[in-house]
Coordinates of N, CA and C in Angstrom, one line a residue:
M1 N 55.7 35.6 -9.9 CA 55.4 35.1 -11.0 C 55.8 36.8 -12.2
E2 N 56.0 37.7 -13.1 CA 55.6 38.6 -13.1 C 55.1 38.2 -14.3
F3 N 54.3 39.1 -15.2 CA 53.6 39.2 -16.2 C 53.5 40.7 -17.0
A4 N 52.7 40.9 -17.6 CA 51.7 42.1 -18.1 C 51.3 41.6 -19.0
I5 N 49.9 42.8 -19.0 CA 48.8 42.4 -19.5 C 48.9 43.3 -20.9
R6 N 48.0 42.9 -21.9 CA 48.1 44.1 -23.1 C 46.6 43.7 -24.1
E7 N 47.2 44.3 -24.9 CA 46.0 43.9 -26.0 C 47.0 42.9 -27.5
A8 N 46.2 42.4 -27.0 CA 46.9 40.9 -28.5 C 47.2 41.9 -29.5
R9 N 48.6 40.5 -30.2 CA 48.4 41.8 -31.5 C 48.8 40.2 -32.9
K10 N 48.3 40.5 -34.1 CA 48.4 39.4 -34.9 C 49.2 38.3 -34.7
E11 N 50.7 38.9 -34.9 CA 51.8 38.0 -34.3 C 51.7 36.9 -32.9
D12 N 50.5 37.3 -32.2 CA 50.9 36.5 -30.8 C 49.9 35.3 -31.2
M13 N 48.7 35.3 -32.2 CA 47.9 34.4 -32.6 C 48.2 32.9 -32.6
N14 N 49.3 33.3 -33.0 CA 50.3 31.1 -33.2 C 50.2 30.8 -31.9
Q15 N 50.7 31.5 -30.8 CA 51.0 31.0 -29.4 C 49.1 31.5 -28.6
V16 N 48.1 31.8 -29.3 CA 46.8 31.8 -28.8 C 46.2 30.4 -29.0
I17 N 46.8 29.9 -30.1 CA 45.7 28.6 -30.9 C 46.9 27.8 -29.9
G18 N 48.1 27.6 -29.5 CA 48.4 26.8 -28.6 C 47.3 27.4 -26.9
L19 N 47.3 28.1 -26.3 CA 46.2 27.8 -25.5 C 44.8 27.7 -25.8
I20 N 44.2 27.6 -27.0 CA 43.1 27.5 -26.9 C 42.6 25.7 -27.8
Q21 N 44.1 25.6 -27.6 CA 44.0 23.8 -27.9 C 43.9 23.3 -26.6
E22 N 44.3 23.9 -25.5 CA 45.0 23.5 -24.0 C 43.7 23.5 -23.8
L23 N 43.1 24.7 -23.7 CA 41.8 24.5 -23.0 C 40.8 23.4 -23.4
A24 N 40.8 23.0 -25.1 CA 39.8 22.1 -25.4 C 40.5 20.4 -24.8
E25 N 41.4 20.7 -24.5 CA 42.3 19.4 -23.9 C 41.2 19.1 -22.7
Y26 N 41.8 20.0 -21.4 CA 40.8 20.2 -20.6 C 39.7 20.1 -20.4
E27 N 39.1 20.5 -21.8 CA 37.7 20.5 -21.2 C 37.2 19.0 -22.1
N28 N 38.2 17.7 -22.2 CA 37.8 16.8 -23.5 C 37.4 16.8 -23.7
E29 N 37.7 18.0 -25.2 CA 37.0 18.3 -26.5 C 38.7 18.6 -27.8
P30 N 39.4 17.8 -27.7 CA 40.5 18.5 -28.5 C 39.9 18.9 -30.0
Q31 N 39.4 18.1 -30.0 CA 38.5 17.5 -31.4 C 38.0 18.7 -32.3
E32 N 37.8 19.1 -31.4 CA 36.6 20.3 -31.6 C 36.7 21.7 -32.0
V33 N 38.4 22.4 -31.8 CA 38.9 23.3 -32.5 C 38.5 23.6 -33.5
E34 N 38.5 24.1 -34.2 CA 38.8 24.3 -36.0 C 39.6 25.8 -36.4
V35 N 39.0 26.9 -35.6 CA 40.0 28.0 -35.8 C 41.4 27.9 -36.0
T36 N 41.8 28.4 -36.7 CA 43.5 28.2 -37.0 C 43.7 29.5 -36.4
S37 N 45.5 30.1 -36.3 CA 46.0 31.9 -36.3 C 45.5 32.7 -37.7
E38 N 45.5 31.7 -38.7 CA 45.3 32.7 -39.7 C 43.5 33.2 -39.5
D39 N 42.6 32.4 -39.0 CA 41.3 32.8 -38.9 C 41.1 33.8 -38.0
L40 N 41.9 33.4 -36.9 CA 42.3 35.0 -35.9 C 42.2 36.0 -36.4
I41 N 43.7 36.1 -36.5 CA 44.5 37.3 -37.7 C 43.2 37.9 -38.4
R42 N 42.6 37.3 -39.2 CA 41.4 37.9 -40.5 C 40.6 38.7 -39.5
D43 N 40.1 37.4 -38.3 CA 38.6 38.2 -37.6 C 39.4 39.1 -36.5
G44 N 40.0 39.2 -36.1 CA 40.4 40.0 -34.7 C 41.1 41.6 -35.5
F45 N 41.4 41.1 -36.9 CA 42.2 42.2 -36.9 C 41.8 43.3 -38.3
G46 N 41.5 42.3 -38.5 CA 40.5 43.6 -40.1 C 39.9 44.8 -39.8
K47 N 39.5 45.1 -40.9 CA 39.1 46.3 -40.4 C 37.8 46.1 -40.0
K48 N 37.1 45.1 -39.6 CA 36.0 45.4 -38.4 C 36.0 44.2 -37.9
P49 N 36.8 44.5 -36.8 CA 37.0 43.0 -35.8 C 36.0 43.0 -35.1
L50 N 36.3 41.1 -35.0 CA 35.1 40.4 -34.6 C 35.2 39.7 -33.2
F51 N 36.3 40.4 -32.5 CA 36.7 40.5 -31.1 C 37.9 40.8 -30.6
H52 N 37.9 41.0 -29.6 CA 38.9 42.3 -29.1 C 40.1 41.1 -27.8
C53 N 40.7 41.1 -27.9 CA 41.8 39.8 -26.9 C 42.6 40.6 -26.0
F54 N 43.2 40.0 -25.1 CA 44.0 40.7 -24.3 C 45.0 39.5 -23.7
V55 N 46.3 39.7 -23.6 CA 47.4 38.5 -23.2 C 47.9 38.7 -21.8
A56 N 48.5 37.8 -21.0 CA 49.0 38.0 -20.2 C 50.4 37.8 -20.9
E57 N 52.0 37.8 -20.3 CA 52.5 37.8 -20.9 C 54.2 37.8 -20.3
N58 N 54.3 37.2 -20.1 CA 55.9 36.6 -19.4 C 57.0 36.2 -20.3
L59 N 58.4 37.3 -20.6 CA 59.1 37.3 -21.3 C 59.0 36.5 -22.7
D60 N 57.9 37.7 -23.7 CA 57.7 36.7 -24.8 C 57.0 35.8 -24.9
Q61 N 56.3 35.2 -23.6 CA 55.5 34.3 -23.7 C 54.0 34.0 -23.5
I62 N 53.0 33.5 -24.0 CA 51.7 33.9 -23.3 C 51.3 32.9 -22.5
L63 N 50.9 33.2 -21.3 CA 50.6 32.9 -20.3 C 49.0 32.5 -20.7
G64 N 48.0 33.4 -20.7 CA 46.8 33.7 -20.6 C 46.3 34.5 -21.7
I65 N 44.8 34.4 -22.0 CA 44.2 35.4 -23.2 C 42.6 35.2 -22.4
A66 N 42.0 36.8 -22.5 CA 40.7 36.6 -22.1 C 40.4 37.3 -23.8
L67 N 39.4 36.4 -24.5 CA 38.7 37.2 -25.5 C 37.2 37.6 -25.4
V68 N 37.4 38.6 -26.0 CA 36.0 39.2 -25.6 C 35.0 39.8 -27.1
Y69 N 33.6 40.3 -27.1 CA 33.2 40.5 -28.5 C 32.2 41.4 -28.1
P70 N 31.9 41.9 -28.7 CA 30.5 42.9 -28.4 C 28.9 42.0 -28.7
R71 N 27.7 42.0 -28.0 CA 26.8 41.7 -27.9 C 25.5 42.6 -27.6
Y72 N 24.4 43.2 -28.0 CA 23.3 43.2 -27.9 C 21.9 42.7 -27.0
S73 N 22.1 43.2 -25.2 CA 20.5 42.2 -24.7 C 19.6 43.3 -25.4
T74 N 18.5 42.8 -25.2 CA 17.1 43.0 -25.5 C 16.8 44.1 -24.0
W75 N 17.4 43.2 -22.9 CA 16.2 44.2 -21.9 C 17.5 45.2 -21.3
K76 N 19.3 44.7 -21.5 CA 19.9 46.2 -20.4 C 20.4 47.0 -21.5
G77 N 20.7 46.2 -23.4 CA 21.4 47.3 -24.3 C 22.7 46.7 -24.0
P78 N 24.0 48.0 -24.3 CA 25.1 47.1 -25.1 C 25.5 46.2 -23.8
V79 N 26.0 44.9 -24.5 CA 27.0 43.9 -23.5 C 27.9 43.3 -24.0
I80 N 29.0 42.7 -23.0 CA 30.1 42.3 -24.3 C 30.6 40.8 -23.3
H81 N 30.9 39.9 -24.2 CA 30.8 38.2 -24.0 C 32.1 38.0 -23.6
L82 N 32.7 37.5 -22.7 CA 34.2 37.0 -22.5 C 33.7 35.2 -23.0
E83 N 34.5 35.7 -24.6 CA 34.0 34.1 -24.8 C 35.5 33.0 -24.0
D84 N 36.1 33.3 -23.5 CA 37.3 32.8 -23.0 C 38.3 33.3 -22.2
L85 N 38.0 32.3 -21.1 CA 39.7 32.8 -20.2 C 40.6 32.3 -20.0
I86 N 41.5 32.0 -20.8 CA 42.3 30.5 -20.7 C 43.4 31.2 -20.0
I87 N 44.2 30.7 -18.9 CA 45.3 30.4 -18.4 C 46.1 29.3 -18.6
T88 N 46.8 29.1 -18.7 CA 48.4 27.6 -19.4 C 48.3 27.4 -18.0
E89 N 48.6 26.1 -18.0 CA 47.7 25.4 -16.1 C 49.3 25.8 -15.5
K90 N 50.5 26.1 -16.5 CA 51.6 26.5 -15.4 C 51.2 27.9 -14.5
A91 N 50.4 28.7 -15.0 CA 50.6 29.5 -14.8 C 48.9 30.3 -13.8
R92 N 48.6 28.9 -13.6 CA 47.4 28.7 -12.7 C 47.3 29.6 -11.3
G93 N 47.2 30.1 -10.8 CA 47.2 30.4 -9.1 C 47.9 31.5 -9.1
K94 N 48.4 32.2 -10.0 CA 49.8 33.4 -9.4 C 49.5 34.9 -10.2
G95 N 47.8 34.8 -10.2 CA 46.9 36.2 -10.4 C 46.7 36.7 -11.7
V96 N 47.4 35.5 -12.6 CA 47.0 36.0 -13.7 C 45.4 36.2 -14.7
G97 N 44.9 34.9 -14.2 CA 43.1 35.3 -14.5 C 42.6 35.9 -13.8
S98 N 43.0 36.5 -12.9 CA 42.5 38.1 -12.0 C 43.1 39.0 -12.9
A99 N 44.1 39.1 -13.2 CA 44.7 40.3 -13.9 C 44.2 40.3 -15.0
L100 N 43.5 39.7 -15.9 CA 43.2 39.4 -17.6 C 41.7 39.9 -17.1
L101 N 40.6 39.2 -16.4 CA 39.5 39.5 -15.9 C 39.2 41.0 -15.5
D102 N 40.2 41.3 -14.6 CA 40.2 43.6 -14.3 C 40.6 43.8 -15.4
E103 N 40.8 43.4 -16.5 CA 41.1 43.8 -17.8 C 40.1 44.0 -18.6
V104 N 39.3 43.1 -18.4 CA 37.9 43.1 -19.6 C 37.4 44.1 -18.5
V105 N 37.1 43.7 -17.1 CA 36.2 44.7 -16.2 C 36.3 46.1 -17.0
R106 N 37.4 46.0 -16.9 CA 37.9 47.5 -17.2 C 37.4 48.3 -18.6
Y107 N 37.5 47.1 -19.3 CA 37.2 47.5 -21.0 C 35.3 47.6 -21.4
G108 N 35.3 46.3 -20.0 CA 33.0 47.3 -20.3 C 33.0 48.0 -19.7
Y109 N 33.7 48.8 -18.6 CA 33.3 49.9 -18.3 C 33.5 50.8 -19.0
A110 N 34.2 51.4 -19.7 CA 35.3 52.3 -20.3 C 33.9 52.4 -21.7
L111 N 33.6 51.1 -21.9 CA 32.6 51.1 -23.1 C 31.7 51.5 -23.0
G112 N 31.1 51.5 -21.6 CA 30.1 51.5 -20.9 C 29.0 50.7 -21.8
V113 N 29.1 48.9 -21.0 CA 28.5 48.0 -21.3 C 27.0 47.8 -20.3
K114 N 26.7 47.3 -20.3 CA 25.4 47.6 -19.0 C 25.6 46.0 -18.5
R115 N 26.6 44.8 -18.7 CA 26.8 43.5 -18.6 C 27.7 43.1 -19.3
I116 N 28.9 42.0 -18.5 CA 29.5 41.1 -19.1 C 29.3 39.9 -18.3
C117 N 29.2 39.1 -19.5 CA 28.9 37.9 -19.8 C 30.1 36.5 -20.4
W118 N 29.1 35.6 -19.8 CA 30.1 34.3 -19.9 C 29.6 33.5 -19.4
E119 N 30.0 31.4 -20.2 CA 29.5 30.8 -19.6 C 30.8 29.7 -18.8
V120 N 30.6 29.0 -17.9 CA 31.7 28.1 -17.5 C 30.7 26.9 -17.3
L121 N 31.1 26.0 -17.8 CA 31.0 24.2 -17.7 C 31.1 23.9 -16.1
D122 N 29.6 23.4 -15.7 CA 29.2 23.4 -14.8 C 29.8 22.0 -13.8
W123 N 30.6 21.2 -14.4 CA 31.6 21.0 -13.5 C 33.3 21.5 -13.3
N124 N 33.4 22.9 -13.8 CA 34.9 23.2 -13.4 C 34.5 24.0 -12.4
D125 N 34.7 23.5 -11.5 CA 34.1 23.4 -9.7 C 35.7 24.7 -9.2
P126 N 37.0 24.8 -9.8 CA 37.8 25.9 -9.7 C 37.6 27.2 -10.3
A127 N 36.9 27.1 -11.4 CA 36.6 28.5 -12.3 C 35.3 29.2 -11.3
I128 N 34.3 28.4 -11.7 CA 33.4 28.4 -10.7 C 33.3 29.6 -9.5
T129 N 34.0 28.7 -8.0 CA 34.7 28.9 -6.8 C 36.0 31.0 -7.7
F130 N 36.5 30.6 -8.7 CA 37.3 32.1 -9.0 C 36.2 33.4 -9.1
Y131 N 35.1 32.7 -10.0 CA 34.4 34.0 -11.0 C 33.4 34.2 -9.4
E132 N 33.0 33.6 -8.1 CA 31.6 34.1 -7.7 C 32.6 34.9 -6.5
S133 N 34.0 34.1 -6.5 CA 35.2 35.0 -5.4 C 35.6 36.3 -6.2
K134 N 35.2 36.4 -7.3 CA 34.9 38.3 -8.1 C 33.8 38.9 -8.6
G135 N 32.7 38.3 -7.2 CA 31.5 39.1 -7.7 C 30.4 38.4 -8.6
A136 N 31.1 37.6 -9.5 CA 30.0 37.4 -10.7 C 28.9 36.2 -10.3
K137 N 27.6 36.3 -10.9 CA 26.7 36.0 -10.8 C 26.4 34.5 -11.3
V138 N 27.0 33.2 -11.2 CA 26.4 32.0 -12.2 C 25.5 31.5 -11.8
M139 N 24.9 31.4 -13.0 CA 23.1 31.4 -13.7 C 23.0 29.7 -13.6
R140 N 22.4 29.3 -12.5 CA 22.6 27.9 -12.8 C 21.5 27.1 -13.7
D141 N 20.9 28.3 -13.2 CA 19.0 27.9 -13.7 C 19.0 27.6 -15.3
W142 N 19.8 28.2 -15.8 CA 20.5 28.6 -17.2 C 21.0 27.5 -17.7
D143 N 20.5 27.1 -18.9 CA 21.2 26.4 -20.3 C 21.4 26.9 -21.4
V144 N 22.9 26.6 -22.3 CA 23.2 26.8 -23.2 C 22.6 26.3 -24.4
V145 N 22.5 27.1 -25.7 CA 21.6 26.5 -26.5 C 22.4 26.5 -27.6
Q146 N 22.6 26.2 -28.2 CA 23.9 26.1 -30.0 C 22.8 25.4 -30.8
L147 N 23.0 25.8 -32.4 CA 23.8 25.4 -33.5 C 24.9 24.6 -33.8
N148 N 25.2 23.9 -33.5 CA 26.2 23.6 -34.9 C 26.3 23.8 -35.9
E149 N 27.6 24.0 -37.1 CA 27.7 24.1 -38.1 C 26.6 23.4 -39.2
K150 N 26.5 22.0 -38.8 CA 26.2 21.0 -39.5 C 24.3 21.1 -39.0
G151 N 24.0 21.4 -37.5 CA 22.7 22.1 -37.4 C 21.9 23.3 -37.8
I152 N 23.2 23.7 -38.3 CA 22.5 25.0 -38.9 C 22.1 24.4 -40.1
E153 N 23.0 23.6 -40.8 CA 23.3 23.4 -42.5 C 21.6 22.4 -42.4
A154 N 21.1 21.8 -41.7 CA 20.4 20.9 -41.1 C 19.0 21.6 -41.1
Y155 N 19.2 22.8 -40.3 CA 18.2 24.3 -40.6 C 17.4 24.1 -41.6
I156 N 19.0 24.8 -42.3 CA 17.8 25.2 -43.7 C 17.3 24.1 -44.5
E157 N 18.2 23.0 -44.4 CA 17.8 22.1 -45.3 C 15.9 22.0 -45.0
N158 N 15.7 21.8 -43.9 CA 14.5 21.4 -43.3 C 13.6 22.8 -43.9
I159 N 13.9 23.6 -43.6 CA 13.1 25.3 -44.1 C 12.9 24.9 -45.2
N160 N 14.0 25.1 -46.6 CA 13.9 24.9 -47.7 C 12.8 23.3 -47.9
S161 N 13.1 22.3 -47.8 CA 12.2 21.3 -47.4 C 10.3 21.8 -47.2
E162 N 10.3 22.7 -46.7 CA 9.2 23.0 -46.0 C 8.5 24.3 -47.2
K163 N 9.4 24.8 -47.8 CA 8.7 25.4 -48.7 C 8.6 24.8 -50.4
I164 N 9.1 23.8 -50.2 CA 8.6 23.0 -51.4 C 7.4 22.4 -51.4
T165 N 7.2 22.1 -50.6 CA 6.2 20.9 -50.2 C 4.6 21.1 -50.3

């Protein structure tokens, strides 16, 4: 399968949303996708982009994406976070994921980051095997911690109620 890796453009975001939804379905959480193509355009292509995205393309069809954004490690300094590496099911096993990950690593190297980090579900054995084959260290002794939007609101309400009493 022939494909090219390039930086994403605004007009790619409709197809990118499709891949995001495909990933959510694979992870059994299709209802969790709230972001829209308009959100991606606003957040990734404005005056202060919040992310950088690469796409794998074949004949105007997006086969995969790698979406990264900057972070800062108090131990290491500048790092980038790979939010998602998504390959459409029909293109898996054809080198698309490797090419996109290669591009992310080149991008991080050019930026001079000290680390590239990402998460993988503990049941996603094909992804874990892929990442380990590339030399990535899967840190099984760490847990992901999050506050979702409702959790943030509840936290703020709790803080505010503590100040009143």
